mmCIF file with all atom_site columns, C-alpha atoms and ligand atoms in Angstrom:
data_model
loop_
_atom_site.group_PDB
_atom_site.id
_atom_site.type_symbol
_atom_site.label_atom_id
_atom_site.label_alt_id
_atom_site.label_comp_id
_atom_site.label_asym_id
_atom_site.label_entity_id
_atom_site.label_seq_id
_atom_site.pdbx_PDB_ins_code
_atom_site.Cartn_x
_atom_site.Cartn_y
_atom_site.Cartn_z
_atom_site.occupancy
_atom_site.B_iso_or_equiv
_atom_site.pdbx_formal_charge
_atom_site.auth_seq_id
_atom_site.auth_comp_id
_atom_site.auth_asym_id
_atom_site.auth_atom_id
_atom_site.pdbx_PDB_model_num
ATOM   1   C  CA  . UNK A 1 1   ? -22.484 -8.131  1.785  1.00 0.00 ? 18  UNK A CA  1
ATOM   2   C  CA  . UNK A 1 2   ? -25.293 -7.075  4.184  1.00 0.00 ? 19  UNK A CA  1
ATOM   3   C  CA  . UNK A 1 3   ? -26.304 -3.922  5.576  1.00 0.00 ? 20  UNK A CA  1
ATOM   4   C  CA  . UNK A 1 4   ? -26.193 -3.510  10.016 1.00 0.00 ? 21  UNK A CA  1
ATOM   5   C  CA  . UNK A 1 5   ? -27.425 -1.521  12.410 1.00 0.00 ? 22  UNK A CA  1
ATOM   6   C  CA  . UNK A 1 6   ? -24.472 -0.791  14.501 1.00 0.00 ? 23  UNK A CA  1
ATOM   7   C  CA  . UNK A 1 7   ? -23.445 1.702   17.415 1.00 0.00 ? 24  UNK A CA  1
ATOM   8   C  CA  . UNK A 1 8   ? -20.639 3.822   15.958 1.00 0.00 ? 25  UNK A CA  1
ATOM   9   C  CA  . UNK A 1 9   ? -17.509 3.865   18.436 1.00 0.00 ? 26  UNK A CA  1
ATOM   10  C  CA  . UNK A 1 10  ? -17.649 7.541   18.722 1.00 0.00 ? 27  UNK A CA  1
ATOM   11  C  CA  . UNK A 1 11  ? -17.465 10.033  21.616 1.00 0.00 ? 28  UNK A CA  1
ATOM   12  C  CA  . UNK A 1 12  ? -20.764 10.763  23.535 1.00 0.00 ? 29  UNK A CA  1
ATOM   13  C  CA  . UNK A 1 13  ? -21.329 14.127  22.183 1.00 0.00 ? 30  UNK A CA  1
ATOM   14  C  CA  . UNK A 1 14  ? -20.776 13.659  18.619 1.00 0.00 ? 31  UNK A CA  1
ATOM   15  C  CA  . UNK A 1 15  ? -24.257 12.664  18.122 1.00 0.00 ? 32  UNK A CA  1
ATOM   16  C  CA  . UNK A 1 16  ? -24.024 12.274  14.286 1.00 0.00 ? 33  UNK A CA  1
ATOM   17  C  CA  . UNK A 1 17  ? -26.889 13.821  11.937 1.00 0.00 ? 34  UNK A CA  1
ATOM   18  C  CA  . UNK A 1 18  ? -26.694 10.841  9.694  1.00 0.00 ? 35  UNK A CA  1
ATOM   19  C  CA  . UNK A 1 19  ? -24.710 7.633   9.470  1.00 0.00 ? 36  UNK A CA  1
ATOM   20  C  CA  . UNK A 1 20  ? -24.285 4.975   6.881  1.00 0.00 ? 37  UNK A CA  1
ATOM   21  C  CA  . UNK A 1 21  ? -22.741 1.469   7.645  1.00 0.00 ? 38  UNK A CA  1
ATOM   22  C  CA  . UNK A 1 22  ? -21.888 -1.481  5.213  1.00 0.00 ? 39  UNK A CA  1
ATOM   23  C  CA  . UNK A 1 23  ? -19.902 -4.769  5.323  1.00 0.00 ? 40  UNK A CA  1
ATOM   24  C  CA  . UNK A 1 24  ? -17.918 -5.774  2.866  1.00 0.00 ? 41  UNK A CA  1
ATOM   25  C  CA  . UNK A 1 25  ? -15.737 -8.618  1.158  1.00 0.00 ? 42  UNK A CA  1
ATOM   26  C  CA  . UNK A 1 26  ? -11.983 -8.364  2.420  1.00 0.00 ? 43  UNK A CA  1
ATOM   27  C  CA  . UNK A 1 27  ? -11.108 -8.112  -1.013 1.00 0.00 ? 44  UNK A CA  1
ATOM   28  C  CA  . UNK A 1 28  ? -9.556  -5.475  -3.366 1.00 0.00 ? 45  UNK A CA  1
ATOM   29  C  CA  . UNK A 1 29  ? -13.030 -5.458  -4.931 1.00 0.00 ? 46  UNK A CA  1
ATOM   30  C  CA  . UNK A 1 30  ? -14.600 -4.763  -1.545 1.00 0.00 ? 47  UNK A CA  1
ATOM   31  C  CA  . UNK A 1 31  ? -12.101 -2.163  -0.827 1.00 0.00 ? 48  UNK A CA  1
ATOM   32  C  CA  . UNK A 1 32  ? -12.602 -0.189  -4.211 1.00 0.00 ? 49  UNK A CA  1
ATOM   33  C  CA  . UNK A 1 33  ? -16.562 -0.269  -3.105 1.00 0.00 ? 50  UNK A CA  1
ATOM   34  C  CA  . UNK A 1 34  ? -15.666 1.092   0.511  1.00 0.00 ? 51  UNK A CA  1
ATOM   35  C  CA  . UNK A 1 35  ? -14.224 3.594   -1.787 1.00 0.00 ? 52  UNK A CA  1
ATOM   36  C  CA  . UNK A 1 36  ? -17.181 4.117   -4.497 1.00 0.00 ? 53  UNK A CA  1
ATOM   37  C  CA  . UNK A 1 37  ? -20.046 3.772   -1.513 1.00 0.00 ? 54  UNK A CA  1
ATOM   38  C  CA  . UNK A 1 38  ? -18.055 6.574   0.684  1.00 0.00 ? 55  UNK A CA  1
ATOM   39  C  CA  . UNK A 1 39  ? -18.187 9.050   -2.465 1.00 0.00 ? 56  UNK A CA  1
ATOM   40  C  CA  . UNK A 1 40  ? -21.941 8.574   -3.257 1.00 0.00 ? 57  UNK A CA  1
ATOM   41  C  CA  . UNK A 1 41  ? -22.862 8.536   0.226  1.00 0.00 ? 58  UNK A CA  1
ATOM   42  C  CA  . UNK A 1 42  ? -21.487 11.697  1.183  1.00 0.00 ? 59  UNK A CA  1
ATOM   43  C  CA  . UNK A 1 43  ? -22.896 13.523  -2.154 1.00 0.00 ? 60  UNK A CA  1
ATOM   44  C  CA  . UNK A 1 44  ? -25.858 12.746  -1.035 1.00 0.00 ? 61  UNK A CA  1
ATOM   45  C  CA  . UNK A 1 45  ? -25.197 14.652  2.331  1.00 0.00 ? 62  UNK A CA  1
ATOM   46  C  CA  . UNK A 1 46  ? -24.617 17.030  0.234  1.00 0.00 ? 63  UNK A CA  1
ATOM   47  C  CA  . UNK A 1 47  ? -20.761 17.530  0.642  1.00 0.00 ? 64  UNK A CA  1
ATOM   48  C  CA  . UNK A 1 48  ? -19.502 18.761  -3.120 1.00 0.00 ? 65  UNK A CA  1
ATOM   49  C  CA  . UNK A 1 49  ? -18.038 16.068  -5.763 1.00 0.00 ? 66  UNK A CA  1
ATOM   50  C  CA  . UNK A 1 50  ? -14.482 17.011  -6.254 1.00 0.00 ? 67  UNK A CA  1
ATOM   51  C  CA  . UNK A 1 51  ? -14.442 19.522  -3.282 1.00 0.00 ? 68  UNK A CA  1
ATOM   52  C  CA  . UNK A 1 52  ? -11.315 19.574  -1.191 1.00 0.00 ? 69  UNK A CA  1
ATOM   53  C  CA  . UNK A 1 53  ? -12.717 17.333  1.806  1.00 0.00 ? 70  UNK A CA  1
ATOM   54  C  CA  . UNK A 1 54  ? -14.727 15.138  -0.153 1.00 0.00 ? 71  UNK A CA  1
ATOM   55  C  CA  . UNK A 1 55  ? -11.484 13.863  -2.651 1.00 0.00 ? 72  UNK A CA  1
ATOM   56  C  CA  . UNK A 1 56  ? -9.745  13.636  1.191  1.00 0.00 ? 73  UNK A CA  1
ATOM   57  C  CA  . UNK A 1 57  ? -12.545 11.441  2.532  1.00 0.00 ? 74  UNK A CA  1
ATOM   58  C  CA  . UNK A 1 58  ? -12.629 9.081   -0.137 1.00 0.00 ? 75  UNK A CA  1
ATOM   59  C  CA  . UNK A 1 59  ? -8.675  9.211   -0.409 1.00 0.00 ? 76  UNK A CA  1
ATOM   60  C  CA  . UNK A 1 60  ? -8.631  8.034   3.369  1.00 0.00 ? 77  UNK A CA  1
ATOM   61  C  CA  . UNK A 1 61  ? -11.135 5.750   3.266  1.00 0.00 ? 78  UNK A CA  1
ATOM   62  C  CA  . UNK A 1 62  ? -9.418  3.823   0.110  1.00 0.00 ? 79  UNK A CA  1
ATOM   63  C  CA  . UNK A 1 63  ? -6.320  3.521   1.904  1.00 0.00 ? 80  UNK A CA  1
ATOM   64  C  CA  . UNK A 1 64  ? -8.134  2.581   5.665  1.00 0.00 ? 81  UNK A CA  1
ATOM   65  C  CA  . UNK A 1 65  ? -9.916  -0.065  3.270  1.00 0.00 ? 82  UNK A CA  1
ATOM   66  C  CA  . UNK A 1 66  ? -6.635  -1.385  1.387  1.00 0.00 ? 83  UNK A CA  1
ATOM   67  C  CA  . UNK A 1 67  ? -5.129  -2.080  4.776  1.00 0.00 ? 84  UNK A CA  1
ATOM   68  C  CA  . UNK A 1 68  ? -8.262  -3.737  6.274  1.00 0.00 ? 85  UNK A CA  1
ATOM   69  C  CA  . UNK A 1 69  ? -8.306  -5.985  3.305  1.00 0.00 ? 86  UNK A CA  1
ATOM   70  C  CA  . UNK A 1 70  ? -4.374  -6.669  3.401  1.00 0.00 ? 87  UNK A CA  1
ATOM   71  C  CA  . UNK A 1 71  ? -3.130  -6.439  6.581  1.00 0.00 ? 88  UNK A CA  1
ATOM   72  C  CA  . UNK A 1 72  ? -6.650  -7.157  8.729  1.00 0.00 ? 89  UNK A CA  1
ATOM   73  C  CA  . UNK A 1 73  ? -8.073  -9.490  7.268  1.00 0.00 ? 90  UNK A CA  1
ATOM   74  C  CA  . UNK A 1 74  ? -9.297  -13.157 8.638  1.00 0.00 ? 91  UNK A CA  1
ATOM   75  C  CA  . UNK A 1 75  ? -10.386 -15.764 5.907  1.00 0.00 ? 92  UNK A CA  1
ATOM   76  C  CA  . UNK A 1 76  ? -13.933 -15.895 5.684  1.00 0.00 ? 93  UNK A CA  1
ATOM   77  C  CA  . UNK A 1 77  ? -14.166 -12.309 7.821  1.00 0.00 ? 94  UNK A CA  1
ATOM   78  C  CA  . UNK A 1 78  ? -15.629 -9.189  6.379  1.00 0.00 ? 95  UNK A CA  1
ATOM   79  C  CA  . UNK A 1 79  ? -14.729 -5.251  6.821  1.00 0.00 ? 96  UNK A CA  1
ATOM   80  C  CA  . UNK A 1 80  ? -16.824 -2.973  8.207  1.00 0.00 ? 97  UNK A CA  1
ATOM   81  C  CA  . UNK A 1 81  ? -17.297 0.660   6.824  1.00 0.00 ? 98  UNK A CA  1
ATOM   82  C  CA  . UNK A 1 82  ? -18.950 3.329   8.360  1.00 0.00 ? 99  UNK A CA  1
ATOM   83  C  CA  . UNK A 1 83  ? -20.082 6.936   7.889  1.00 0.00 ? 100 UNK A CA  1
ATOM   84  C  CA  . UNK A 1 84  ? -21.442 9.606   10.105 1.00 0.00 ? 101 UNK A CA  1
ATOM   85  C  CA  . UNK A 1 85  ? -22.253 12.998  9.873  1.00 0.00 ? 102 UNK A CA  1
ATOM   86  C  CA  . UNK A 1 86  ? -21.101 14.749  12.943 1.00 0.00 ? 103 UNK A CA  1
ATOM   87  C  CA  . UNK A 1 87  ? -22.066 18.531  13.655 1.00 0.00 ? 104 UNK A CA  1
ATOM   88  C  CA  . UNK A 1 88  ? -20.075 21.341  12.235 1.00 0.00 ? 105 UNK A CA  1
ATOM   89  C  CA  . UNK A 1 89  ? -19.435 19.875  9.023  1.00 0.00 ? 106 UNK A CA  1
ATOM   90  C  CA  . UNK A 1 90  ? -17.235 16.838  10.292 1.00 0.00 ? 107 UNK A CA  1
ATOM   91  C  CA  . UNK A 1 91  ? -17.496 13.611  8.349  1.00 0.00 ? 108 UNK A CA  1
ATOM   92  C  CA  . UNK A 1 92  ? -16.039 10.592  10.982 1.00 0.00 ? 109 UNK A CA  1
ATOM   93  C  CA  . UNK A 1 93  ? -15.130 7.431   8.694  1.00 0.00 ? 110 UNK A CA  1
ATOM   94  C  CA  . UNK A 1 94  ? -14.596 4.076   10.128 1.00 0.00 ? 111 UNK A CA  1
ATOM   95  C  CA  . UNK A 1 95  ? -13.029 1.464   9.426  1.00 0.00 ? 112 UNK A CA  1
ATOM   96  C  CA  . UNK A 1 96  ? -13.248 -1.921  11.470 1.00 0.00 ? 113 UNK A CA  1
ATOM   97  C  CA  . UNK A 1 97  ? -11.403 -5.398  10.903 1.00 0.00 ? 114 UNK A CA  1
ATOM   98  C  CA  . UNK A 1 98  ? -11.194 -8.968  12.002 1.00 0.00 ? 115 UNK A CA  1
ATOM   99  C  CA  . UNK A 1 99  ? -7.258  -8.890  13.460 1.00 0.00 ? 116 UNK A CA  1
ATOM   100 C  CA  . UNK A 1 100 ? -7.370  -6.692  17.025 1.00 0.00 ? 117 UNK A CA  1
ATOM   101 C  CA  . UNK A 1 101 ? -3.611  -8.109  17.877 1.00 0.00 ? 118 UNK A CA  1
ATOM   102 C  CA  . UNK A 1 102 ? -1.818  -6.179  14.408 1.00 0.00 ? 119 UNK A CA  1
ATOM   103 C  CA  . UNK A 1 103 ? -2.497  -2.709  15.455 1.00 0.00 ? 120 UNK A CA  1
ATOM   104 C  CA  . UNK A 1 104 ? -1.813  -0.522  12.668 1.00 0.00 ? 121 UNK A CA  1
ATOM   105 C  CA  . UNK A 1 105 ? 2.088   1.421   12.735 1.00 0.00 ? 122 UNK A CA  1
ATOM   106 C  CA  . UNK A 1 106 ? 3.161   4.719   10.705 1.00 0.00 ? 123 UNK A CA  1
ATOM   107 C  CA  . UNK A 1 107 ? 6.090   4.007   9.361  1.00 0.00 ? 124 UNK A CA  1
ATOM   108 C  CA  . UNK A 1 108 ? 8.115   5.280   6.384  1.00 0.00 ? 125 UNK A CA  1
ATOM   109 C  CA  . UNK A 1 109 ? 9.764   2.184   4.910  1.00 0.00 ? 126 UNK A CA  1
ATOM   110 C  CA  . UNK A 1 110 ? 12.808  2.265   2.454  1.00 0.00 ? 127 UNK A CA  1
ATOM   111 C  CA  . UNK A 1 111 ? 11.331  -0.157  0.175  1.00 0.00 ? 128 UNK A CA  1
ATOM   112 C  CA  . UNK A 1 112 ? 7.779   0.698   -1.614 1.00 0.00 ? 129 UNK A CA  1
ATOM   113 C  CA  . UNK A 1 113 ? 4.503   0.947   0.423  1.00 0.00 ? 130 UNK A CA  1
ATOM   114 C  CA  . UNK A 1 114 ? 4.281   2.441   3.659  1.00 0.00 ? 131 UNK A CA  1
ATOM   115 C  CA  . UNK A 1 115 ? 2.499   5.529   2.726  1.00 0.00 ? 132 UNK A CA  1
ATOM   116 C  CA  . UNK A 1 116 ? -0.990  4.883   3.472  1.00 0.00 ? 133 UNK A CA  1
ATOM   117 C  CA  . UNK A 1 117 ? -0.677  6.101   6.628  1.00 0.00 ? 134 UNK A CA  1
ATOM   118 C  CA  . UNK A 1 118 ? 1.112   8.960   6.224  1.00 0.00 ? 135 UNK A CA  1
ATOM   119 C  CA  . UNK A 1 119 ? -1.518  10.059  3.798  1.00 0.00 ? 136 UNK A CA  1
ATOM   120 C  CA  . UNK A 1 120 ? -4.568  9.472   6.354  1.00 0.00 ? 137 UNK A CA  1
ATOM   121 C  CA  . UNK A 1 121 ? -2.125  11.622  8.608  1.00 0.00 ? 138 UNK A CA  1
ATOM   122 C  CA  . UNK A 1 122 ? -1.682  14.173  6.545  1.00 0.00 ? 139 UNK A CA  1
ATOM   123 C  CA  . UNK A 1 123 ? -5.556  14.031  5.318  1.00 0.00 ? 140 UNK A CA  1
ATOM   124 C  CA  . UNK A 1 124 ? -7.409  14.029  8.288  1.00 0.00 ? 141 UNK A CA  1
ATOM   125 C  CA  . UNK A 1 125 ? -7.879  16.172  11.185 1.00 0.00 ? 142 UNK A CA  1
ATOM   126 C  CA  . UNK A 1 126 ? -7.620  13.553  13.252 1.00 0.00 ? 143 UNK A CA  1
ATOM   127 C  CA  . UNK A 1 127 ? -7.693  9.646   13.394 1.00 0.00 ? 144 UNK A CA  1
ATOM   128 C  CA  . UNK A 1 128 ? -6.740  7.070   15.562 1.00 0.00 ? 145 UNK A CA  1
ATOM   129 C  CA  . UNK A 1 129 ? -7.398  3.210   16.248 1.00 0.00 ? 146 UNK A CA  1
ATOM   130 C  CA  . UNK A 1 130 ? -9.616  1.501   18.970 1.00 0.00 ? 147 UNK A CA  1
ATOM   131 C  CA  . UNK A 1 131 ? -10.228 -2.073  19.987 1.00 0.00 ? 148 UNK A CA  1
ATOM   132 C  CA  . UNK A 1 132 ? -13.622 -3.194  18.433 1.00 0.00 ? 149 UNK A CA  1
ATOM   133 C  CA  . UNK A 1 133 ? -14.399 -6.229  20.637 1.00 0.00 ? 150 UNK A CA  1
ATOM   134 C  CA  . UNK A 1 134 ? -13.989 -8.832  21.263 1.00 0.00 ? 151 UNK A CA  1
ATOM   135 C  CA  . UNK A 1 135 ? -10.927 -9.063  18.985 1.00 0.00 ? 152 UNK A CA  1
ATOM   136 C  CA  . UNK A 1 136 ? -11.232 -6.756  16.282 1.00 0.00 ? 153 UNK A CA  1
ATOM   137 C  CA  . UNK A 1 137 ? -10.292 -3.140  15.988 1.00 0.00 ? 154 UNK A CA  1
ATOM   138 C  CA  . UNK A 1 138 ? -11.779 0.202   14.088 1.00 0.00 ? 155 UNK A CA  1
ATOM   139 C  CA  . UNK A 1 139 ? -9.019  2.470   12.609 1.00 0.00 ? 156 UNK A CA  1
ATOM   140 C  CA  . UNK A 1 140 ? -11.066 6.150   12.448 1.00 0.00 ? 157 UNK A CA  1
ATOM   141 C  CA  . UNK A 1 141 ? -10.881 8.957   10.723 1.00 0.00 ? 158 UNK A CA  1
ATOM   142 C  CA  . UNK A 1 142 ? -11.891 12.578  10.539 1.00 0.00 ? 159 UNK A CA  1
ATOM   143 C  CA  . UNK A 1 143 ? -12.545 15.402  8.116  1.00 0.00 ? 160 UNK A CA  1
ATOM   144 C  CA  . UNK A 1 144 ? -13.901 18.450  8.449  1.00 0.00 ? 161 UNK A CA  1
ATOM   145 C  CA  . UNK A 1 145 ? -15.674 20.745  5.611  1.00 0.00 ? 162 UNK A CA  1
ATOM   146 C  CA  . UNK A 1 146 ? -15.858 23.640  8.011  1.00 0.00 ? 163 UNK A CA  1
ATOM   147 C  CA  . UNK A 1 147 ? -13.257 26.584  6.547  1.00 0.00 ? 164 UNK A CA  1
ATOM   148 C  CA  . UNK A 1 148 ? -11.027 27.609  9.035  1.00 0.00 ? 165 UNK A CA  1
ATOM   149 C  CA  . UNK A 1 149 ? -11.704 30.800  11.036 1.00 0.00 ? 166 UNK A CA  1
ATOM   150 C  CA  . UNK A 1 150 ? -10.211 34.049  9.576  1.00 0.00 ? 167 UNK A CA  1
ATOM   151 C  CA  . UNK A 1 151 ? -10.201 32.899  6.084  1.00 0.00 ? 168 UNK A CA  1
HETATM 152 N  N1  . ATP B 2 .   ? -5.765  -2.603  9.346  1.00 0.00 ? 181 ATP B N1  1
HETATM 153 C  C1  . ATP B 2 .   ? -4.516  -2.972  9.680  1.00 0.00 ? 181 ATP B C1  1
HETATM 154 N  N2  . ATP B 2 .   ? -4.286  -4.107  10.383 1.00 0.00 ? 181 ATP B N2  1
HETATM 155 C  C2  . ATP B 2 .   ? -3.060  -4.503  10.741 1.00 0.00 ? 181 ATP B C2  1
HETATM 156 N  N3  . ATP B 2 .   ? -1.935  -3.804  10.435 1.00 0.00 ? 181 ATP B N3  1
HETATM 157 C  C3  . ATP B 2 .   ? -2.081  -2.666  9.744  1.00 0.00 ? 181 ATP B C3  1
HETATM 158 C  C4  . ATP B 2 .   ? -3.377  -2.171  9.337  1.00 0.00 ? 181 ATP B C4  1
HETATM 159 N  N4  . ATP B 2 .   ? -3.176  -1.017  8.671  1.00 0.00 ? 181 ATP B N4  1
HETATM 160 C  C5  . ATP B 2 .   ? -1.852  -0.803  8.654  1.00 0.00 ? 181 ATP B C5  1
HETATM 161 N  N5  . ATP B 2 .   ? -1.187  -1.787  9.295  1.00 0.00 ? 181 ATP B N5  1
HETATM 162 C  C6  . ATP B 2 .   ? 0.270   -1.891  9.500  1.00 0.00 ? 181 ATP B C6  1
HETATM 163 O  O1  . ATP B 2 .   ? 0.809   -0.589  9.414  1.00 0.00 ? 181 ATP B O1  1
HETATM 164 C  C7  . ATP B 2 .   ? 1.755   -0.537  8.345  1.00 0.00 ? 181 ATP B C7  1
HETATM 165 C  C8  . ATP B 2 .   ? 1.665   0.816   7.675  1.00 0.00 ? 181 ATP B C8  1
HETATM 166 O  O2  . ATP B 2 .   ? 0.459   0.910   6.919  1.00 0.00 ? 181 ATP B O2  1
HETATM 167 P  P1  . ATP B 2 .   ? 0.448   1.798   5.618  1.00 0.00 ? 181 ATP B P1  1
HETATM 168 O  O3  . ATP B 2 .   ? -0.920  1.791   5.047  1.00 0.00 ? 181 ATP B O3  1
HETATM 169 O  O4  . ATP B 2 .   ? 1.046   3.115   5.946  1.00 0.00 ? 181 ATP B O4  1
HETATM 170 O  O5  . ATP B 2 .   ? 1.471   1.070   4.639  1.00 0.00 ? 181 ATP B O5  1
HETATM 171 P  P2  . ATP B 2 .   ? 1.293   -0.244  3.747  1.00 0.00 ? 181 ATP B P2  1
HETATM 172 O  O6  . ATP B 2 .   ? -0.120  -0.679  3.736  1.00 0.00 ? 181 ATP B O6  1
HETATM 173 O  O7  . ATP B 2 .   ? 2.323   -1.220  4.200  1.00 0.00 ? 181 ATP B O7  1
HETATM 174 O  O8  . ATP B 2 .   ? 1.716   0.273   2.300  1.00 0.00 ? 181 ATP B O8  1
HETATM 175 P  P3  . ATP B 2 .   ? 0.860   1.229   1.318  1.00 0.00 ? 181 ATP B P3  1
HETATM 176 O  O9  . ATP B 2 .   ? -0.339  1.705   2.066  1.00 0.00 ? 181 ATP B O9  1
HETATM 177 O  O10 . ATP B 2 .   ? 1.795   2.329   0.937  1.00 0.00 ? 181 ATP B O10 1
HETATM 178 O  O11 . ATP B 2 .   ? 0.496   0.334   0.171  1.00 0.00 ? 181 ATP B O11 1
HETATM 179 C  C9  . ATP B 2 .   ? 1.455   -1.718  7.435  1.00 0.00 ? 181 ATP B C9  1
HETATM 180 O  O12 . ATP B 2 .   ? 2.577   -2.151  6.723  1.00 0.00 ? 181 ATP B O12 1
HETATM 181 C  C10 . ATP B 2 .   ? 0.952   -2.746  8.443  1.00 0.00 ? 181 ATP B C10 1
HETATM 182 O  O13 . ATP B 2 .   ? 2.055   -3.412  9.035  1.00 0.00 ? 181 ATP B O13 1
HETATM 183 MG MG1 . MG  B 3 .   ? -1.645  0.702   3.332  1.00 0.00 ? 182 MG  B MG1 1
#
């Protein structure tokens, strides 16, 4: 596990207030630190343990990091997390594998599993999946702190 600087795939004016990247084993231990590392981190931007968006973030992020290690991953490849703060309270998680040709489906299956993506869906104000070249991709997700209007 090593720490990278690395250009988060992101649009142009998102220019994020703070970021946090870190690779990690593509293993259920490395996914349940995805996990632990996204809750600490984004404490310490100062986004309230057991608030709303922060049990959402780290919900999403456990599930992005479950598939990466399942269904992305490459013997001998790591994950990639990352973090960034993006202005008005958005927090943009992503998460980037080895396997660019197994692009990610939502699908509700009749036998178990098959949720994980329904829950990022249902979490997240928006995600999505780009190709990470050369042959990875980054599944990415976002959550916003920010109240609606009117409330
Ligand atoms: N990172 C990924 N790489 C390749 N395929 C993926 C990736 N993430 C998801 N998929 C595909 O999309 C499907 C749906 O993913 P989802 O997380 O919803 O369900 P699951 O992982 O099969 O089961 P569950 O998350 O409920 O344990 C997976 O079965 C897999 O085929
Ligand atoms: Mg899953």
């Amino acid at each position: 596990m090593k720490s990278e600087s690395v250009q988060m795939d992101m649009p142009q004016s998102a220019t994020p207030a703070a970021q946090f990247t870190q690779l990690l084993s593509a293993t259920r231990r490395g996914a349940r630190l995805a996990r632990l590392l996204t809750v600490e981190q984004i404490a310490q931007w100062g986004w309230p343990r057991d608030s709303e968006h922060a049990d959402a973030a780290a919900l999403i992020v456990a599930e992005l990091a479950a598939n990466a290690v399942t269904h992305g991953r490459l013997a001998g490849r790591c994950f990639r997390l990352s973090l960034a703060l993006l202005p008005a309270a958005r927090l943009r998680i992503e998460v980037t594998d080895p396997r660019g040709e197994r692009p990610p489906t939502v699908t509700r299956r009749a036998d178990e599993g098959g949720r994980g993506l329904i829950l990022v869906d249902a979490l997240a104000a928006d995600w999505g999946v780009r190709p990470y070249p050369p042959s990875g991709k980054t599944v990415w997700a976002e959550v916003s702190a920010a109240r609606p209007t009117g409330r």
